[in-house]
Coordinates of C-alpha atoms and ligand atoms in Angstrom, one line a residue:
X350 CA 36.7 -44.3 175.9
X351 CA 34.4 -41.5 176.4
X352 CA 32.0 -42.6 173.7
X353 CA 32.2 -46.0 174.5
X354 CA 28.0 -46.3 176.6
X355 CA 26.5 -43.3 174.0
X356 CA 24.5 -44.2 171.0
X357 CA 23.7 -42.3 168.4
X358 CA 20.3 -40.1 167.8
X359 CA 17.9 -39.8 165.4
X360 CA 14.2 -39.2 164.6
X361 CA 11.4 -40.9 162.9
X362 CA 10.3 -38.5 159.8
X363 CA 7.4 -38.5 157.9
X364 CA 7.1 -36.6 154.3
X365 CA 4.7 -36.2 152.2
X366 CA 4.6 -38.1 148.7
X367 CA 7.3 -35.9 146.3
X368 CA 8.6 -33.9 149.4
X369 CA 12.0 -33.9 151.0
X370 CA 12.8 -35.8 153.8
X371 CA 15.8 -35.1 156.6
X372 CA 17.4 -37.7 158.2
X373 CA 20.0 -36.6 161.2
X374 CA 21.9 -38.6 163.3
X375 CA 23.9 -37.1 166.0
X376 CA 26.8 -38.2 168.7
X377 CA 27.5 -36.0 171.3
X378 CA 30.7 -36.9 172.4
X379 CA 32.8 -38.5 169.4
X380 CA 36.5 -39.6 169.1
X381 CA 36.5 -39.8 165.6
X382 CA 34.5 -42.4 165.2
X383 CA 32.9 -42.8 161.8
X384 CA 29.3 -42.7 161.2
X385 CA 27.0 -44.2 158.6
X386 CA 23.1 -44.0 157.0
X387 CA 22.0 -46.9 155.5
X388 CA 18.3 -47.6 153.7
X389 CA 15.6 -50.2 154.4
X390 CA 17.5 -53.1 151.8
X391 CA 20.7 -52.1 154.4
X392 CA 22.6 -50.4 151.2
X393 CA 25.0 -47.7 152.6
X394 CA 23.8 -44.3 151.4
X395 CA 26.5 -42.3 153.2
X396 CA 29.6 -43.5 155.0
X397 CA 30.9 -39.8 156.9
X398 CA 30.5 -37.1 154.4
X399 CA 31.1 -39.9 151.4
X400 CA 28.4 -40.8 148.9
X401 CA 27.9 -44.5 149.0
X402 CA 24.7 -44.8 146.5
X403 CA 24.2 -43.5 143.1
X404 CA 20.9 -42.0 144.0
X405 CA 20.8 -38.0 142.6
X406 CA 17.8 -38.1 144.9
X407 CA 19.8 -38.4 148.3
X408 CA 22.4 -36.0 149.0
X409 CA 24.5 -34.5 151.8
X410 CA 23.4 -31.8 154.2
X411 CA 26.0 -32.1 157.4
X412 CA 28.7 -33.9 157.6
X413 CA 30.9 -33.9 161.3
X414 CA 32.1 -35.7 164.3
X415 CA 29.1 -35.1 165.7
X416 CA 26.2 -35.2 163.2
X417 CA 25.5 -36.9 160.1
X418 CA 22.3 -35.4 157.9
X419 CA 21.2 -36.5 154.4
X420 CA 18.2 -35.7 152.7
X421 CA 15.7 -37.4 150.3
X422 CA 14.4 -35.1 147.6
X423 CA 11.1 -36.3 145.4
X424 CA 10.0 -38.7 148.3
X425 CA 8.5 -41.9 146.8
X426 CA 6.2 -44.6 148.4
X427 CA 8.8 -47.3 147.9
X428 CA 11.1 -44.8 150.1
X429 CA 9.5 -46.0 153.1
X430 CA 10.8 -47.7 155.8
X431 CA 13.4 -48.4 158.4
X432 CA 16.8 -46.5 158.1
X433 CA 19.4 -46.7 160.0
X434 CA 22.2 -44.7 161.5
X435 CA 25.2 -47.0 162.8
X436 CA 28.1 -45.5 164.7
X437 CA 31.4 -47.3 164.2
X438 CA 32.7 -48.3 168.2
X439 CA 33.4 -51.6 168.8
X440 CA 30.8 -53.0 169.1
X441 CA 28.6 -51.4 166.9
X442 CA 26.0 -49.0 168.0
X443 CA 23.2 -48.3 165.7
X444 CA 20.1 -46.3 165.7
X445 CA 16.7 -46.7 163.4
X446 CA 14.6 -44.1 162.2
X447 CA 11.5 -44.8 160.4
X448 CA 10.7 -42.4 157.4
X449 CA 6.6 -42.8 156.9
X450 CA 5.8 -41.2 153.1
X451 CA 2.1 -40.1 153.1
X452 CA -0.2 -40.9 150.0
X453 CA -2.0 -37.8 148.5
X454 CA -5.5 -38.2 148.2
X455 CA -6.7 -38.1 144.3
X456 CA -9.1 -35.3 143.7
X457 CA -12.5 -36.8 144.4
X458 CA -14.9 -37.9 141.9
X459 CA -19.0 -38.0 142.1
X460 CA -19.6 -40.8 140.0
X461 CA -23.8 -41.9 139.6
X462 CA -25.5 -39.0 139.0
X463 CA -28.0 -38.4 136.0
X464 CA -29.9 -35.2 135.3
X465 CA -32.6 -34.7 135.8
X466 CA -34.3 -36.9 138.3
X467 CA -37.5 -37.4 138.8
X468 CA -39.1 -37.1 142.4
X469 CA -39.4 -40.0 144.2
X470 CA -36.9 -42.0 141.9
X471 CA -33.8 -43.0 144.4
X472 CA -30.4 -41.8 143.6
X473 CA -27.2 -43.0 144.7
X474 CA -24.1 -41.0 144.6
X475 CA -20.8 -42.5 145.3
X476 CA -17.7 -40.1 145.9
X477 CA -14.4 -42.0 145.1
X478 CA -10.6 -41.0 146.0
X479 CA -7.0 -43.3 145.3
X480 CA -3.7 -42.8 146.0
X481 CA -4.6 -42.0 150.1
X482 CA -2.2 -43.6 152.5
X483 CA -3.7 -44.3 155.4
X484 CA -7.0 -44.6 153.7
X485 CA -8.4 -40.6 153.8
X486 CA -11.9 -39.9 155.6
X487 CA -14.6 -38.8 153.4
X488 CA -18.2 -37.2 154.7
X489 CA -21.0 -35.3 152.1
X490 CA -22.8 -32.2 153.0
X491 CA -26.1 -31.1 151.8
X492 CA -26.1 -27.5 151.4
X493 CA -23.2 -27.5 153.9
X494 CA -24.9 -29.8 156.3
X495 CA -23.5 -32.9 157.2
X496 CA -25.2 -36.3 155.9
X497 CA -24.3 -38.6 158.5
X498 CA -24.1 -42.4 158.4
X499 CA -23.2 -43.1 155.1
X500 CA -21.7 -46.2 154.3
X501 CA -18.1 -46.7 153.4
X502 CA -15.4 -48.4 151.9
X503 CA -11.9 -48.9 151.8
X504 CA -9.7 -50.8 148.9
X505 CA -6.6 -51.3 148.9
X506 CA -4.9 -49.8 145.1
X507 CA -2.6 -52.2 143.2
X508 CA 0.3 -50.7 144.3
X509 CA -0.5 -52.4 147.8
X510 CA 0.7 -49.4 149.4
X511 CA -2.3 -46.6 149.4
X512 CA -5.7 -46.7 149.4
X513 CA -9.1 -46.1 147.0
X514 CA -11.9 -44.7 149.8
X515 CA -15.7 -44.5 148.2
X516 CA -18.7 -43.0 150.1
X517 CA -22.3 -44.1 148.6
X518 CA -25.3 -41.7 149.4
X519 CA -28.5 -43.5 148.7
X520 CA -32.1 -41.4 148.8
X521 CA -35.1 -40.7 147.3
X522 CA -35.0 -37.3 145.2
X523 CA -37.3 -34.6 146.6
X524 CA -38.6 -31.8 144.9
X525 CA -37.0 -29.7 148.2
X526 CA -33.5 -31.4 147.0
X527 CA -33.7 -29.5 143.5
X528 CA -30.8 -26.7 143.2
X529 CA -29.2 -28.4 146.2
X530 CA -25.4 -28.6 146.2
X531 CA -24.6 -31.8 146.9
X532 CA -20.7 -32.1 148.1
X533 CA -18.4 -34.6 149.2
X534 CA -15.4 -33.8 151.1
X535 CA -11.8 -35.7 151.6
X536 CA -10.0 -34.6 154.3
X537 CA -6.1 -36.2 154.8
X538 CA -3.3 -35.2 156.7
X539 CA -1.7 -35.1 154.2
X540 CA -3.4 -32.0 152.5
X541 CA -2.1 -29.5 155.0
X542 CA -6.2 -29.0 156.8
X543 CA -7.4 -27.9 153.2
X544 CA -9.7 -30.4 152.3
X545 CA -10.3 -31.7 148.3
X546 CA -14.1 -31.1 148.0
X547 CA -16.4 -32.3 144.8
X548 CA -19.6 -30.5 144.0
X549 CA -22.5 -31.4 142.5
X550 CA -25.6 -29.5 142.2
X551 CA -29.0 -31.8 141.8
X552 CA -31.4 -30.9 139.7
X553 CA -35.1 -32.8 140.5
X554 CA -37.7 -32.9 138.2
X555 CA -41.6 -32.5 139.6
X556 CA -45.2 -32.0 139.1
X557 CA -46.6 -28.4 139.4
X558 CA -47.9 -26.8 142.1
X559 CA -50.3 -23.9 142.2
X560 CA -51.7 -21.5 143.8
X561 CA -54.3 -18.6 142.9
X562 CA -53.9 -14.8 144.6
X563 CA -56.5 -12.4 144.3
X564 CA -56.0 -9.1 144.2
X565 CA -59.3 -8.3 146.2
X566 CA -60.8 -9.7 149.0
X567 CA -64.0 -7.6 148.4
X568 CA -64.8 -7.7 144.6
X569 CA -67.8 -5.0 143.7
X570 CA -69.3 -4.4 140.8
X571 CA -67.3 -1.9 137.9
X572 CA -63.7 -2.5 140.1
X573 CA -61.3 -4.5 138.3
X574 CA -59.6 -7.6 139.9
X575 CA -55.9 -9.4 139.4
X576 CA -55.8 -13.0 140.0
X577 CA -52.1 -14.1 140.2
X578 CA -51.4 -18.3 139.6
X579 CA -48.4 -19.0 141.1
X580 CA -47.1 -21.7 139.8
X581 CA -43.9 -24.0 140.9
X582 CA -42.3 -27.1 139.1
X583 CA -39.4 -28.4 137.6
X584 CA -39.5 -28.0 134.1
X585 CA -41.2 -24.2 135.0
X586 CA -44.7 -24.6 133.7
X587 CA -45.1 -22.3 131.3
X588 CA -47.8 -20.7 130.3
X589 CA -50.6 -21.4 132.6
X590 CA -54.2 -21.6 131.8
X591 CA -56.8 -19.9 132.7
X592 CA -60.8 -21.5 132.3
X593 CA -64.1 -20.1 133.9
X594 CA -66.6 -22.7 134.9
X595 CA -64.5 -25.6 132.7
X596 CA -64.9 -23.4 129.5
X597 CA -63.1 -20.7 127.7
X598 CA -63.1 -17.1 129.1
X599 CA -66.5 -15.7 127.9
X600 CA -65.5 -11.9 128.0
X601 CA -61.6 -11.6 126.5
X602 CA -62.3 -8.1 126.0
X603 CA -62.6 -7.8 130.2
X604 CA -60.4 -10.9 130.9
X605 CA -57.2 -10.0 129.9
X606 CA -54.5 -13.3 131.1
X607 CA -50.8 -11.7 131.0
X608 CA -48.3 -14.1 131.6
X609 CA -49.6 -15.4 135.1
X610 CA -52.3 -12.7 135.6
X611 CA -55.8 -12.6 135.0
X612 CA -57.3 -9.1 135.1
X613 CA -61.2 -8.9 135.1
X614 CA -62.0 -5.3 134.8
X615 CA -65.7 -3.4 135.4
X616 CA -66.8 -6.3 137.4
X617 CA -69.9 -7.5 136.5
X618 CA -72.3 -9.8 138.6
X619 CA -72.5 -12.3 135.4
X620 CA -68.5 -12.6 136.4
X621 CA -69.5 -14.7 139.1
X622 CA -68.4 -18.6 139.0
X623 CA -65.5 -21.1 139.2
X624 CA -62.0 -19.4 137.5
X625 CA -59.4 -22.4 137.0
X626 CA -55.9 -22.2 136.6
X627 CA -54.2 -25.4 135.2
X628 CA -50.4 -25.4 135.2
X629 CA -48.7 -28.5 133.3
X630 CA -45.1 -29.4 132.6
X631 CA -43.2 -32.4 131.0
X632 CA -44.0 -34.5 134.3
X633 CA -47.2 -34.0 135.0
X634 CA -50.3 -30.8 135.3
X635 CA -51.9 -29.4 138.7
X636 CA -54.8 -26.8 138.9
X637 CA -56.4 -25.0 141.4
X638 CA -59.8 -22.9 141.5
X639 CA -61.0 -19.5 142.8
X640 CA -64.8 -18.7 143.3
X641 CA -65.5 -15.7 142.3
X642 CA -68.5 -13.9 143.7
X643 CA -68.7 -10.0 142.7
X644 CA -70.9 -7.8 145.3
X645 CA -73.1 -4.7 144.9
X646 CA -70.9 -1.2 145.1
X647 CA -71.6 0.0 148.6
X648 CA -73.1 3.4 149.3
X649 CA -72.3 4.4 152.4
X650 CA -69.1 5.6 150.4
X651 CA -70.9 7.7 147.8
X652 CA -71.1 11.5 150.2
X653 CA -67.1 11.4 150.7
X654 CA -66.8 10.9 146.8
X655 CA -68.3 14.3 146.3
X656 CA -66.4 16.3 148.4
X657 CA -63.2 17.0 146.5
X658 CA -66.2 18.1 143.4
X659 CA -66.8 21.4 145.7
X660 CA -66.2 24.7 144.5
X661 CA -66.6 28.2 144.1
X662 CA -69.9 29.1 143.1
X663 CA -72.4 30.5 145.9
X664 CA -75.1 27.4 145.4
X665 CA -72.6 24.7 145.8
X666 CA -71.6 26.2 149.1
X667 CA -74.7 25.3 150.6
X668 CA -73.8 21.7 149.3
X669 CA -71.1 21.7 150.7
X670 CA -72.1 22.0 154.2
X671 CA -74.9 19.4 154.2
X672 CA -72.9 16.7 152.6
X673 CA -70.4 17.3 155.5
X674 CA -72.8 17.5 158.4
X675 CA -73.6 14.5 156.5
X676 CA -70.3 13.0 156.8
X677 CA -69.8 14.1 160.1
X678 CA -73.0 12.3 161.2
X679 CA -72.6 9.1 159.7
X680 CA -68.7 8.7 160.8
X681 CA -70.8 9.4 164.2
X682 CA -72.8 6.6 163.5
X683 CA -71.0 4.3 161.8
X684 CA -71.7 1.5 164.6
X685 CA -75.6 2.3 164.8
X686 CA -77.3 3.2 161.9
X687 CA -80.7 3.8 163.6
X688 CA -79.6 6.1 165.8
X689 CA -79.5 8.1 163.0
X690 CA -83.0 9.7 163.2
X691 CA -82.5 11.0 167.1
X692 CA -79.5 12.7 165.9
X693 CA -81.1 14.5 162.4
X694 CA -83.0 17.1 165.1
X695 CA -79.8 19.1 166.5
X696 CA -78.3 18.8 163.2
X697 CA -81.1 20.7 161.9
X698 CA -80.6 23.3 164.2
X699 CA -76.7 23.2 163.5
X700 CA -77.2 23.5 159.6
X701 CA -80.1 26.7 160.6
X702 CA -77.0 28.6 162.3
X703 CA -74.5 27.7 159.8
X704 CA -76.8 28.6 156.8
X705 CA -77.4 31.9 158.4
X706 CA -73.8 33.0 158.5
X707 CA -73.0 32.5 155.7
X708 CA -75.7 34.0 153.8
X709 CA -75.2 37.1 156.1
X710 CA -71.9 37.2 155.1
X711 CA -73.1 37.0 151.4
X712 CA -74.9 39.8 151.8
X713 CA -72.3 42.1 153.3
X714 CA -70.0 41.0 150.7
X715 CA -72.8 41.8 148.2
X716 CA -73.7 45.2 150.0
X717 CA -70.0 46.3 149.9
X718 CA -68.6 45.1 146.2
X719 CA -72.2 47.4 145.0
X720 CA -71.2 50.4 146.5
X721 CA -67.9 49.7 145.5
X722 CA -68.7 49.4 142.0
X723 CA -71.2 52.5 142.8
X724 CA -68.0 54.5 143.8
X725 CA -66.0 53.7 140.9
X726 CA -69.1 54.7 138.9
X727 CA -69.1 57.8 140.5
X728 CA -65.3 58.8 140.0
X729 CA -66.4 57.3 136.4
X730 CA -68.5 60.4 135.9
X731 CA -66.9 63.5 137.6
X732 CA -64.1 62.4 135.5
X733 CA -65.7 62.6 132.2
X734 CA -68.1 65.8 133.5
X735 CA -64.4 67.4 133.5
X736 CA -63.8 65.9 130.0
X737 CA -67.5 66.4 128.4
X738 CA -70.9 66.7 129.0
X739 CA -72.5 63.4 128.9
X740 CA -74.7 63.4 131.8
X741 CA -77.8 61.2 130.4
X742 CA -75.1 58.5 130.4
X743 CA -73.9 59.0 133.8
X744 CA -78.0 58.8 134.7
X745 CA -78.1 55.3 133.8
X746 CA -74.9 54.1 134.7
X747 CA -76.2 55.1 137.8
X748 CA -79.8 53.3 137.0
X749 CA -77.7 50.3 136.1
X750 CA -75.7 50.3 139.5
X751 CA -78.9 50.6 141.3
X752 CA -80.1 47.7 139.1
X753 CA -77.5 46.0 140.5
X754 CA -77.8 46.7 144.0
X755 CA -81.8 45.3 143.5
X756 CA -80.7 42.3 141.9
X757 CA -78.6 41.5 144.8
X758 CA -81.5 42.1 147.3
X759 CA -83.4 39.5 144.9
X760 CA -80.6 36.7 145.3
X761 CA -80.5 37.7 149.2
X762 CA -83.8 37.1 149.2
X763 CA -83.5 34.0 147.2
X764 CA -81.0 32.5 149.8
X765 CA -83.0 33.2 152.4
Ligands
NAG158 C1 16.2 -30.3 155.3 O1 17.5 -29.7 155.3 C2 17.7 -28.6 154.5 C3 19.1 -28.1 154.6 O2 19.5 -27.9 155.9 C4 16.7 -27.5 154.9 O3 16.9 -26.4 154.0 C5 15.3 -28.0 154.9 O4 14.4 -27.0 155.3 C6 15.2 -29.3 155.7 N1 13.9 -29.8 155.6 C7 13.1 -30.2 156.6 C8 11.8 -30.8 156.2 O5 13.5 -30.1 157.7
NAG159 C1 40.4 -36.5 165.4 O1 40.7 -36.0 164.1 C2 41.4 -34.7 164.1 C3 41.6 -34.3 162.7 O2 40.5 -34.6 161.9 C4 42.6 -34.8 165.0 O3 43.2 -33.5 165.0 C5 42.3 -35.3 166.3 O4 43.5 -35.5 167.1 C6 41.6 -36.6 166.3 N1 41.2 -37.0 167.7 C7 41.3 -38.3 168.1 C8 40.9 -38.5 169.5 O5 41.8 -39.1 167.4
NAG160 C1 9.4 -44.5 165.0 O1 8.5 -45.3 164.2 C2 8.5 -46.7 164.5 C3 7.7 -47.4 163.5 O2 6.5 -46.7 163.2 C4 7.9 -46.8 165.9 O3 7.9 -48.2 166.3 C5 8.7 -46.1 166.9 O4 8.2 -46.1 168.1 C6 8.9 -44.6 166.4 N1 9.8 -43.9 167.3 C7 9.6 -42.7 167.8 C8 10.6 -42.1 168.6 O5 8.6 -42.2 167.5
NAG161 C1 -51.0 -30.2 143.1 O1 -50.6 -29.1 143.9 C2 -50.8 -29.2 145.3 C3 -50.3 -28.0 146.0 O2 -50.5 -26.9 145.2 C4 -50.0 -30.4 145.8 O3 -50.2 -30.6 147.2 C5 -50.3 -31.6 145.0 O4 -49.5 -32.7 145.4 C6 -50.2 -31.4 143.5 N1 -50.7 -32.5 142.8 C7 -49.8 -33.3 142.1 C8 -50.4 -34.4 141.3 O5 -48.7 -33.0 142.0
NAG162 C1 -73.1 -7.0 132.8 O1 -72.8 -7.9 131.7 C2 -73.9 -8.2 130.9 C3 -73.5 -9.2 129.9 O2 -72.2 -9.0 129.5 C4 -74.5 -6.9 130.3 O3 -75.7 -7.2 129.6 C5 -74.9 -6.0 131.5 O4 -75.2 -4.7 130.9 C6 -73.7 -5.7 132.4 N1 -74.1 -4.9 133.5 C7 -73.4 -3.9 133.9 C8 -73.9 -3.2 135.1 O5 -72.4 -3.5 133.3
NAG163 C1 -73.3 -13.3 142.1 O1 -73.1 -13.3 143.5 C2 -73.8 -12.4 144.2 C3 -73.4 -12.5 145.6 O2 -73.5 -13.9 146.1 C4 -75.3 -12.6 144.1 O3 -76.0 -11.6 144.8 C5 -75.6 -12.6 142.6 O4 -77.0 -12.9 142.4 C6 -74.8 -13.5 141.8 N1 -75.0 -13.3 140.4 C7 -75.1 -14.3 139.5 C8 -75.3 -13.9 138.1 O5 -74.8 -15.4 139.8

């Protein structure tokens, strides 16, 4: 008949360990002919839409002329193999489909590490996974860097049907390897591209290092200086210590060591020498020194200092403009000091003109505040000759306003 050349369809399915697997076998064209799944051990698991095994797991989906579906629930590795779906012509025409269960990758394991290690010592980490089928691929990162070529190995488990995968990273710990993350990674297709990952952080124990920072590059006499040890090592070394010239600090008082710091203040020239900083943990100690040479205070500074000092009284004035034809000259001469001398001669002149201003305008401002007060004087008394008669009074108020007017004269001439 019409169905007489067809076979019957079906498709290879592969399910994850504990997952459901569909099988489907269809007919296109079908005079009632019956169709049948059987399992690998050829039991019959459905013959048309009737239940064959006692399997809870297996149960119907579609059932018709032209289709027969069953599913697997709760998918075991013993469920593997080679079903078949047989369609009931004469002869018979059958059809295989191969259901492939995948084995789930164990979480993974870093098995070999002790903490701490010392640098130098070698350390070999091995990252372990069962229950993979096919084997799983394993790789370690450093920090999220791949670690290539690293050996490994593949076992098969006693079940005969997955796999135990181990990874061995061999090397010698470096102090730069302390606080590294260390992580091995299983990737599987079974695990849907998100990959099982183990983590380990190393922790390396080392000698310290050290290193001495000063403050100053210029140290002078009476300025104070910090010097900083920094120190590095695994344990931290903690405190450090601080020696001048292989002995104890001679002036605590001046040397004051906080924490890491050692501040020297009011600088002294008997500060000069060899300052030590030893830095020592449970693996071993490391120093470094700093020579310390303190120079005299430089002058050239000393005329700028004074400036902010200035005032308002009259005499400073005149200080005032020397120290900053002063300043003036030597930011003039800051590259040639002996030049100095040729340029004193128009400065003289300069300071002449200068000097002359302003005491003129001393003396006008003198000359005007005395008649000034001589006015209010003068108001002074033709208000109280309205009030009384006390002209004698008046007469040496007057004398004393005069006074005044001479005693300015004598600090005009002074000035001059
Ligand atoms: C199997 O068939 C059932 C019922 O039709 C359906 O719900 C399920 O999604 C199918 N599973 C797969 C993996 O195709
Ligand atoms: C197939 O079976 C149906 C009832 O299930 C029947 O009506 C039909 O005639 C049958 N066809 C053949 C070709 O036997
Ligand atoms: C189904 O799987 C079997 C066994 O793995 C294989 O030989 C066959 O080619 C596969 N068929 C298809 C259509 O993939
Ligand atoms: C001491 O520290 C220096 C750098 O600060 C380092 O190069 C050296 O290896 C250290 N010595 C020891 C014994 O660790
Ligand atoms: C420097 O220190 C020495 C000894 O501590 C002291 O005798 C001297 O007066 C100091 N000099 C100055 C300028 O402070
Ligand atoms: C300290 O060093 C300075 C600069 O080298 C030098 O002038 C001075 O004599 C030294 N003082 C002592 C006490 O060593």
């Amino acid at each position: 008949r019409d169905n007489q050349g067809q076979f019957p369809l079906t498709q290879n399915v592969t399910v994850v360990e504990g997952g459901t697997a569909n099988l489907t076998c269809r007919v296109d064209q079908n005079d009632n002919t019956s169709l049948q799944w059987s399992n690998p051990a050829q039991q019959t698991l459905y013959f048309d839409d009737k239940k064959a095994l006692r399997d809870n797991r297996i149960e119907l989906v579609r059932a018709s002329w032209h289709e027969l579906s069953i599913s697997v629930s709760d998918v075991s590795l013993s469920d593997e193999g080679q079903y078949t779906c047989s369609l009931f012509t004469m002869p018979v025409k059958t059809s295989k489909a191969f259901l492939t269960v995948l084995g789930v990758p164990e979480k993974p394991q870093i098995s070999g590490f002790t903490s701490p290690v010392m640098e130098g010592e070698r350390m070999q980490l091995t990252c372990k996974t069962s229950g993979s089928k096919p084997a799983a691929d394993i790789r370690w990162f450093k920090n999220d860097k791949e670690i290539k070529d690293v050996k490994y190995l593949k076992e098969e488990d006693a079940n005969r049907r997955t796999f135990t995968v181990s990874s061995t990273l061999d090397f010698r710990a470096d102090r730069s390897d302390d606080g590294a993350v260390v992580s091995c990674r299983v990737d599987h297709e079974s695990l849907n591209s998100t990959p099982q990952i183990a983590r380990q952080v190393l922790e390396i124990h080392y000698t310290p290092s050290v290193k001495i920072i000063s403050s100053s590059l210029w140290p002078e006499e009476g300025q104070s200086i910090v010097l900083t040890c920094e120190s590095k090592g695994k344990p931290l070394p903690e405190p450090v210590l601080w020696t001048k010239d292989g002995g104890e600090l001679p002036d605590p008082e001046r040397m004051v060591v906080n924490g890491r710091d050692l501040r020297i203040s009011f600088l002294n020239k008997t500060d000069n020498g060899t300052y030590r900083c030893e830095a020592t943990n449970p693996i071993g100690q490391n120093s470094t020194e700093y020579v310390l040479i303190v120079h005299d205070v430089s002058n050239t500074l000393l005329p700028i200092i004074v400036i902010p000092s200035l005032t308002t009284a009259t005499v400073t004035t005149t200080v005032a403009l020397t120290t900053s034809t002063a300043t003036s000259a030597t930011a003039i001469n800051t590259r040639d000091p002996n030049a100095l001398a040729g340029q004193t001669a128009p400065d003289h002149a300069l300071i002449g003109g200068i000097v002359a201003v302003v005491v003129f305008v001393t003396l006008c401002s003198i000359i005007l505040l005395g008649r000034y007060l001589a006015r209010h004087k003068g108001t002074y008394l033709t208000n109280e000759a309205k009030g009384a008669e006390d002209a004698p009074d008046a007469d040496t108020a007057i004398i004393n306003a005069e006074g005044s007017q001479v005693n300015a004269e004598e600090k005009k001439e002074y000035f001059i």
